[in-house]
GROMACS .gro file of C-alpha atoms in nm:
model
   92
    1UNK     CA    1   0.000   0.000   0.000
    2UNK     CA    2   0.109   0.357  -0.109
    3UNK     CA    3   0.131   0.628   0.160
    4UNK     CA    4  -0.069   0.811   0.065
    5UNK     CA    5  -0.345   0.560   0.045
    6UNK     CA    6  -0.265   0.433   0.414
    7UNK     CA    7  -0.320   0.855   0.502
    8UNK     CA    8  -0.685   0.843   0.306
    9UNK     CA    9  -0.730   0.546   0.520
   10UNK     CA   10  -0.623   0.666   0.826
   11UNK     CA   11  -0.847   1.017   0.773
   12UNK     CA   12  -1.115   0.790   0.744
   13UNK     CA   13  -1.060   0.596   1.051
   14UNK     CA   14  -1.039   0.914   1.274
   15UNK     CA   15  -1.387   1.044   1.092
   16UNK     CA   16  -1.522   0.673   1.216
   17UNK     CA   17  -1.377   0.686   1.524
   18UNK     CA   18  -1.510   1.057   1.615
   19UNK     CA   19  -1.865   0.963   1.471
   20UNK     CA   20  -1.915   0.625   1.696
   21UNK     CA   21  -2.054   0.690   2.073
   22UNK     CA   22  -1.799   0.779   2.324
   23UNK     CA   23  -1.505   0.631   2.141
   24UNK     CA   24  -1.399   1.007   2.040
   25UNK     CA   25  -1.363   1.042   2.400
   26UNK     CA   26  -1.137   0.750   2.452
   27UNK     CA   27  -0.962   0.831   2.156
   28UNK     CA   28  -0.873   1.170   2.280
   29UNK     CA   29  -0.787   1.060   2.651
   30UNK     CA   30  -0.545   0.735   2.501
   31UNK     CA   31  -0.375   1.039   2.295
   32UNK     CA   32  -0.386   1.316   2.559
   33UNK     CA   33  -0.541   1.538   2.232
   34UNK     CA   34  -0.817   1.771   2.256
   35UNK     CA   35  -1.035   1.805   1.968
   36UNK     CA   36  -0.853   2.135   1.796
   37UNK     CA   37  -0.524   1.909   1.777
   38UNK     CA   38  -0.674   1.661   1.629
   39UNK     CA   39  -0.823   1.888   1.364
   40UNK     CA   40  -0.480   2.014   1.336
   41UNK     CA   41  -0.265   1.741   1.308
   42UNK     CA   42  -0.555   1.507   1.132
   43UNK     CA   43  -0.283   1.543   0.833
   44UNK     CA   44   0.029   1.460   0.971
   45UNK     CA   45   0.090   1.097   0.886
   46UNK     CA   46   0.283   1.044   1.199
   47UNK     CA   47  -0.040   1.132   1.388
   48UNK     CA   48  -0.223   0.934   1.158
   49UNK     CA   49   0.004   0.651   1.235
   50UNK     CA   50  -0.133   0.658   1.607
   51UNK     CA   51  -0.521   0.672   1.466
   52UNK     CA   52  -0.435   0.345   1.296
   53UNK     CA   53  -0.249   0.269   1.645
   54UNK     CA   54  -0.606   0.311   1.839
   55UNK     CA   55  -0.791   0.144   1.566
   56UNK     CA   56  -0.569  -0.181   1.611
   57UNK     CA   57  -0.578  -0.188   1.981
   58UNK     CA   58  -0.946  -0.383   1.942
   59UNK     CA   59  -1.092  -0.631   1.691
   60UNK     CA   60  -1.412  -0.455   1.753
   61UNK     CA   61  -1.326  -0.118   1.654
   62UNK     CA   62  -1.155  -0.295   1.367
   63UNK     CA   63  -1.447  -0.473   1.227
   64UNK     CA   64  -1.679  -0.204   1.294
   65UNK     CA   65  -1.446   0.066   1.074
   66UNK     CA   66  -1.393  -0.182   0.782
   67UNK     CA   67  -1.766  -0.312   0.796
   68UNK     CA   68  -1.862   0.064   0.777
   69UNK     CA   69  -1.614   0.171   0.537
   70UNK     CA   70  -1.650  -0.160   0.289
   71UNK     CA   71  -1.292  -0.235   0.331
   72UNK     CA   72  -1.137  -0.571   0.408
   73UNK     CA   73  -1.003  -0.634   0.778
   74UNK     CA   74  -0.686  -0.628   0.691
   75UNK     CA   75  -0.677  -0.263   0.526
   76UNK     CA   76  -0.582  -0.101   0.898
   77UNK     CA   77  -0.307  -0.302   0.940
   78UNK     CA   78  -0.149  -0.255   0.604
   79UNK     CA   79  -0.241   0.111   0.621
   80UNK     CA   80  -0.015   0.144   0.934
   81UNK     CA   81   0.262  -0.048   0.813
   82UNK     CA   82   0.307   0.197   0.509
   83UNK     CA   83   0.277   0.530   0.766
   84UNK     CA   84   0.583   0.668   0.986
   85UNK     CA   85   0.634   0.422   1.240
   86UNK     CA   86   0.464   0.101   1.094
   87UNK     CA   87   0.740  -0.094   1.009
   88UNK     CA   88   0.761  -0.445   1.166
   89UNK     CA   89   1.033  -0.438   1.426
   90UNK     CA   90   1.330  -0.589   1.369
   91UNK     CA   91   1.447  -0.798   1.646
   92UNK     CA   92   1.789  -0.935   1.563
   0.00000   0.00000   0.00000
């Protein structure tokens, strides 16, 4: 996946994430964010990278983006492999 697909992606995970009941709220407490900086760093892939971090933390929020967006459950994961920060780690 191309960066800047895995960005589109992640832009539409945060829209998800802010439109579902009281997971905005999490969301913003788990990043220590207040709404106006996540409006202002919605672009930055790095911060994007952490959306997709949030996203991943549950198979519930998981299934519930891709089932909403029509994507495949493995989209997220892919997505934040290809942002800032995704990169399997290398343990040797």
């Amino acid at each position: 996946m191309r960066q800047d697909e895995a960005e589109t992606i992640a832009i539409r995970a945060l829209g998800w994430i802010a439109a579902e009941e009281g997971l905005f709220e999490v969301f913003l407490d788990a990043t220590g964010c207040d709404a106006g900086e996540v409006r202002a760093r919605a672009a930055d892939p790095d911060f994007q990278g952490a959306v997709l971090d949030f996203l991943l933390l549950s198979d519930q929020h998981v299934t519930g983006f891709c089932d909403a967006a029509g994507l495949a459950y493995d989209v997220p994961l892919r997505a934040r492999a290809a942002l800032p920060g995704g990169g399997a780690p290398d343990w040797t």
